XYZ file of C-alpha atoms in Angstrom:
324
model
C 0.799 5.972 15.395
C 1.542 5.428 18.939
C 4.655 3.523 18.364
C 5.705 6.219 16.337
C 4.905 9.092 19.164
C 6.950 6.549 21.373
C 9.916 6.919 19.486
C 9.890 10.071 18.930
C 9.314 11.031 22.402
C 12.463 8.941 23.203
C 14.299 10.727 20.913
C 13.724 14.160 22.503
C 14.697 12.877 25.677
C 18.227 11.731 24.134
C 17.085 8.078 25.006
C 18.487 6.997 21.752
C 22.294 8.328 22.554
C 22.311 7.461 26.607
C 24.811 4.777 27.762
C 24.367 3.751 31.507
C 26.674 1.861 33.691
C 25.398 0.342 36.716
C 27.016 1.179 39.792
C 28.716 -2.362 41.495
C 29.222 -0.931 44.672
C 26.912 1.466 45.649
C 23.388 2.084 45.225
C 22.103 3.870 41.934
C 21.295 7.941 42.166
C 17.684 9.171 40.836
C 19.567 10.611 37.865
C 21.079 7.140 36.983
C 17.578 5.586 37.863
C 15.677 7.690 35.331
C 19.011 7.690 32.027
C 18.335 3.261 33.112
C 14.748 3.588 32.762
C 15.028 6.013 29.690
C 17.709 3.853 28.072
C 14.987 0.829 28.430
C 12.077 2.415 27.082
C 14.645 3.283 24.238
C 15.530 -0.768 23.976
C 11.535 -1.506 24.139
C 10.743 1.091 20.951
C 13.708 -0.505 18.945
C 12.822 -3.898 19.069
C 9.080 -3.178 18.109
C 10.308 -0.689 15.610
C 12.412 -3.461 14.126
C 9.373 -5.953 14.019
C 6.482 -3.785 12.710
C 9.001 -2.482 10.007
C 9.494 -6.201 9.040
C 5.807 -7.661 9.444
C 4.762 -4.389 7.207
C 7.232 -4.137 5.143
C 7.297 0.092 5.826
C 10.170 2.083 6.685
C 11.277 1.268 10.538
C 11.610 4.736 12.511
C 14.615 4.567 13.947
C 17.428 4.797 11.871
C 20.503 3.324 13.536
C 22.858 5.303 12.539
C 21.704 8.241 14.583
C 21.756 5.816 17.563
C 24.267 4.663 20.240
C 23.747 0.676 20.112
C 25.576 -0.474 22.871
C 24.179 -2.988 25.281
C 22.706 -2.392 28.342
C 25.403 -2.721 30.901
C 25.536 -6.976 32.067
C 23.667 -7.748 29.091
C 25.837 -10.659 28.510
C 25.499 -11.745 31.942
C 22.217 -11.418 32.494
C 19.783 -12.163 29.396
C 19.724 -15.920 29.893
C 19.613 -16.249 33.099
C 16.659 -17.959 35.442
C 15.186 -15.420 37.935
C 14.536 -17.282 40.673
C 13.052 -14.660 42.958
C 12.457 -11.108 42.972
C 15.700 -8.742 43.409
C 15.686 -7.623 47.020
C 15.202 -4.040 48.221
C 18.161 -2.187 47.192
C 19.489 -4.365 44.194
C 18.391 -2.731 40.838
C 16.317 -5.824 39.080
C 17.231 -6.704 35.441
C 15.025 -5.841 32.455
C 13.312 -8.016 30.588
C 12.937 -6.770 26.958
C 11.518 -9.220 24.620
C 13.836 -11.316 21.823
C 17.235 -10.660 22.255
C 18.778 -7.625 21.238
C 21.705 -8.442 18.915
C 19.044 -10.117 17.329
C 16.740 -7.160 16.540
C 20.035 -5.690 15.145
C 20.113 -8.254 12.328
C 16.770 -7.353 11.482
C 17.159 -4.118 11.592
C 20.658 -4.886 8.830
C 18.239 -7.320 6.979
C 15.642 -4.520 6.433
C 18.266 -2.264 5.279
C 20.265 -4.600 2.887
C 17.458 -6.210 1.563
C 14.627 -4.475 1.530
C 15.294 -0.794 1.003
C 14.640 1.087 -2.184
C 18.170 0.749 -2.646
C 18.676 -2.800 -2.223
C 15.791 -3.314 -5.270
C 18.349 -1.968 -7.482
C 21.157 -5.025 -6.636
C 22.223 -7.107 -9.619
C 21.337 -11.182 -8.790
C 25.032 -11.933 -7.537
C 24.611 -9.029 -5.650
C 21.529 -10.235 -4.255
C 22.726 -13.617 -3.355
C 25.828 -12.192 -1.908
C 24.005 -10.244 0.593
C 21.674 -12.612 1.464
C 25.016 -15.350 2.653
C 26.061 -12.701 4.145
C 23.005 -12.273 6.955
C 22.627 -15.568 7.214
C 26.262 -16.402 8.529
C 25.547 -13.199 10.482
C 22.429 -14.956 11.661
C 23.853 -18.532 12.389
C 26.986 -16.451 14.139
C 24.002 -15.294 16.231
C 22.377 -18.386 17.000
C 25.643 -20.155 18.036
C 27.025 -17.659 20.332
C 23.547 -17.678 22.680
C 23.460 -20.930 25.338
C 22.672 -24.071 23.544
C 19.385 -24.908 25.916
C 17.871 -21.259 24.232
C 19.553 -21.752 20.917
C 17.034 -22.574 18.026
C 17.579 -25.218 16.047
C 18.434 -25.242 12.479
C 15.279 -27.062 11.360
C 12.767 -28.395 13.557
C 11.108 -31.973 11.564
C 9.687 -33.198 15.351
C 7.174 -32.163 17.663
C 9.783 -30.546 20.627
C 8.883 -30.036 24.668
C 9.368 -27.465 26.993
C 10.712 -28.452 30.139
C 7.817 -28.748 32.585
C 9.597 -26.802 35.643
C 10.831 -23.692 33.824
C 9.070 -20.088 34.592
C 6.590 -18.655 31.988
C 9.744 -16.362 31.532
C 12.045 -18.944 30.550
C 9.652 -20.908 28.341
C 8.330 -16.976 26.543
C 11.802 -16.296 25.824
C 12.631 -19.653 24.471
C 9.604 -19.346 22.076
C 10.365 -15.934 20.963
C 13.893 -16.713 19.752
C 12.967 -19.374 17.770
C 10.090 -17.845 16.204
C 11.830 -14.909 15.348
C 14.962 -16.742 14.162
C 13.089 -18.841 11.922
C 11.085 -15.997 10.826
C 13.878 -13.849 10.001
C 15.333 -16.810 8.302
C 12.641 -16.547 6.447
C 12.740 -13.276 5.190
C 16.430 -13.315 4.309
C 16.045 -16.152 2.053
C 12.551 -14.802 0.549
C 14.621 -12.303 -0.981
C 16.339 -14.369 -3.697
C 12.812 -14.707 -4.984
C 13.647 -10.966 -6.614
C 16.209 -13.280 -9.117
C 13.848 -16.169 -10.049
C 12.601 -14.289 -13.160
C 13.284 -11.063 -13.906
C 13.814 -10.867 -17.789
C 14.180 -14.512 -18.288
C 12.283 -17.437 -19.141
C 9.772 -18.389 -16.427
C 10.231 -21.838 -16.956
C 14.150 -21.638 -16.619
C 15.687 -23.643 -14.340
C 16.462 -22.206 -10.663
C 20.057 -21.362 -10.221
C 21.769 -23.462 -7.360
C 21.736 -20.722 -5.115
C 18.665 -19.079 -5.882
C 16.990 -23.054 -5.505
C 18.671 -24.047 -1.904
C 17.659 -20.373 -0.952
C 14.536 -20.687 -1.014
C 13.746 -24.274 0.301
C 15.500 -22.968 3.390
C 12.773 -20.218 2.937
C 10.280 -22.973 3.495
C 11.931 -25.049 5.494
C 12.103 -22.306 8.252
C 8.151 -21.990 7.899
C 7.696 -25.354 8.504
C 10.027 -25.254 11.447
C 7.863 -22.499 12.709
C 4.022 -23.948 12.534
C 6.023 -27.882 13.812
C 7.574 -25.532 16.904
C 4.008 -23.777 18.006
C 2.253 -26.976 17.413
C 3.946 -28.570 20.541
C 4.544 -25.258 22.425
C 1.252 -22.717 21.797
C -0.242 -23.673 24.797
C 2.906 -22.302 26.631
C 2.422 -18.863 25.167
C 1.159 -16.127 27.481
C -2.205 -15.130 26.875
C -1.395 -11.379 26.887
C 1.045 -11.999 23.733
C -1.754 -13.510 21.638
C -1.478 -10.437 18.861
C 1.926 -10.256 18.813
C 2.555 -13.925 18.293
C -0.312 -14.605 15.741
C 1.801 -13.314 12.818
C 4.242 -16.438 12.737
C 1.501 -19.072 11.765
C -0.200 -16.630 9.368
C 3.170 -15.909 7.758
C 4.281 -20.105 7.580
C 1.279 -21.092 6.252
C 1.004 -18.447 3.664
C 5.021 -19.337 2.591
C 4.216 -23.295 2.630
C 0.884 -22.193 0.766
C 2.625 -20.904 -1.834
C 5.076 -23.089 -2.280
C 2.931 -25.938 -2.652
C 1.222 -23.840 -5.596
C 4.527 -23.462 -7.382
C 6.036 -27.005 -6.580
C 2.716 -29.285 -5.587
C 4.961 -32.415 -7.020
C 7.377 -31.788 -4.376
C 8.006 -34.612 -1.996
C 7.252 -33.047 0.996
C 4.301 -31.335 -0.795
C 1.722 -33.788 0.915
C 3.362 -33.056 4.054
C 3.263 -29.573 3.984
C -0.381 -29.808 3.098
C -0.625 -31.580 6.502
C 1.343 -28.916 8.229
C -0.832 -26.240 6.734
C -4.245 -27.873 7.849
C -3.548 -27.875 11.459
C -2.941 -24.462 11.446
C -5.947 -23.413 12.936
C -5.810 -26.024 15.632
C -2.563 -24.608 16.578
C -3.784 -20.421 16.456
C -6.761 -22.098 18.881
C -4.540 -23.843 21.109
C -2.696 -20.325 21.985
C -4.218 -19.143 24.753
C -6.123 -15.574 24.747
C -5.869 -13.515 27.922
C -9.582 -11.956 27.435
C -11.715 -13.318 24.672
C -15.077 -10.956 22.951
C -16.708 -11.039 20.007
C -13.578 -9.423 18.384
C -11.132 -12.121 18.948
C -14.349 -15.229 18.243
C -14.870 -13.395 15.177
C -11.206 -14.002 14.126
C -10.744 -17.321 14.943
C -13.667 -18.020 12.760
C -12.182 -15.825 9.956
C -8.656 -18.048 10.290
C -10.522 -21.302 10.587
C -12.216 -20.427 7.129
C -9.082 -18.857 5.514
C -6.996 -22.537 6.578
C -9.679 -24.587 5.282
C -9.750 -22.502 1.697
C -5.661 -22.918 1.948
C -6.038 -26.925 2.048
C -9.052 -26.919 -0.417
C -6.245 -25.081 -2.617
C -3.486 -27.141 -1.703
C -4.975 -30.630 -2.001
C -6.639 -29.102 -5.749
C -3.190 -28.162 -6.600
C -1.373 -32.008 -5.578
C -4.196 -33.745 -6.985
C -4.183 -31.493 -10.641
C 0.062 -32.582 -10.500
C -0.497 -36.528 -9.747
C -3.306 -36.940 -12.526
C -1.171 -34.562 -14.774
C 1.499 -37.074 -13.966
C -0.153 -40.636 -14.531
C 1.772 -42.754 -16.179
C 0.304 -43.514 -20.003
């Protein structure tokens, strides 16, 4: 509800349709000070508006089509840059809005193309046509951003932060790959709309529809192998936002290990899934009541149930399996 009274107070100030230019050679008037500032707050309501519509799966409240999307002026130059210190008095300081922004406009195309009431109606080809389309759209994206913040395609080894970069650097590093993995994830979930439909349950996955969705699951296991080495890193005020990612990868590994426990990674994902609550402990929790104890005792008994499942499922498959 707030989010929504955000946007919409945005809106009536014409934050959605501003486009500010910074001044390079003289300082900025209180006019241009305020459009910046609105033209932000605009920035900050699309990117959450873009994630809530995604983790829900509801409608996102800003349509873009009634928007002006370009970036904030020296967006290029200044997104991936280290702050070293503070700008002095005069200079106008960069923002610092959370993921990147080009990004958020994929997911914002993703929600539209492939989950909308009228993407439901797509034929398969259709389907599987838009989703190689977002995903070249969303490897385009990861390529063009500097390698050193670039996620990687798939992530099979525990990875390290460097030890002398800012809480800034190492939050923004940890978003982008969380959200590019997660988005990968979504993209390719999509295909599982053409498994069955009117056929034969037991028919054999189509090429595409099969190498989509193992690089469904391989992004959630990128994700949970990612915060295992880097949760610690995560600011404790971003506790709730970041908590989704592990639900969602262990739910998508869950399930896959359910549908294919003879896999051969199945064991391994099994693994993955059971440290799950060791890595939602490890993330740090800025203030911590009876609310937040009360959840971490809820997810410790929901990821034990998960591996009770799990294991049940491998070990039904292997005695199903013995040789005669």
């Amino acid at each position: 509800m707030y989010h929504a009274l955000a946007c919409r107070i945005v809106f009536a100030l014409g934050g959605h349709r501003l486009t500010v230019t910074v001044p390079r050679h003289r300082g900025m008037t209180i006019q241009e000070h305020e459009d910046r500032h609105l033209r932000m707050l605009f920035w900050l309501c699309y990117v959450f508006d873009k994630d809530i519509a995604l983790r829900t799966s509801q409608p996102p409240i800003i349509a873009d089509q009634f928007c002006d999307l370009t970036l904030p002026d020296g967006y290029d130059e200044y997104r991936f840059k280290c702050r070293i210190r503070s700008p002095t008095s005069g200079q106008v300081p960069d923002p610092w809005l959370p993921g990147d922004l080009r990004l958020s406009m994929i997911k914002s195309k993703t929600l539209e193309t492939l989950y909308s009431c009228s993407s439901l109606r797509m034929s398969d080809a259709e389907l599987l046509k838009t989703i190689r389309e977002l995903d070249e759209e969303l490897e385009g994206w990861r390529t063009s951003i500097p390698e050193a913040f670039s996620p990687s395609l798939s992530i099979r080894k525990d990875v390290k932060l460097a030890q002398d970069a800012s809480i800034s650097q190492n939050m923004l590093l940890i978003v982008l790959h969380m959200d590019y993995h997660y988005l990968l994830n979504t993209i390719h979930c999509a295909s599982g709309r053409c498994t069955y439909g009117d056929r034969d349950p037991n028919q054999a996955f189509s090429f595409g529809v099969q190498s989509s969705f193992e690089i469904s699951v391989e992004a959630s296991r990128s994700t949970l192998i990612f915060l295992s080495a880097t949760a610690s890193r995560v600011a404790g005020e971003a506790f709730w936002f970041f908590i989704f990612y592990p639900l969602s990868a262990l739910m998508t590994l869950f399930f896959n290990i359910l549908q294919n426990p003879g896999h051969s990674l199945a064991i391994h994902d099994m693994n993955l899934l059971s440290k799950a609550s060791q890595i939602i402990r490890s993330m740090p929790i800025r203030r911590v009541t009876s609310y937040e104890t009360e959840y971490l005792g809820n997810m410790d008994k929901l990821v034990a149930e998960l591996s009770r499942l799990s294991h049940c499922a491998i070990e039904r498959h292997l005695a199903e399996n013995l040789p005669c």
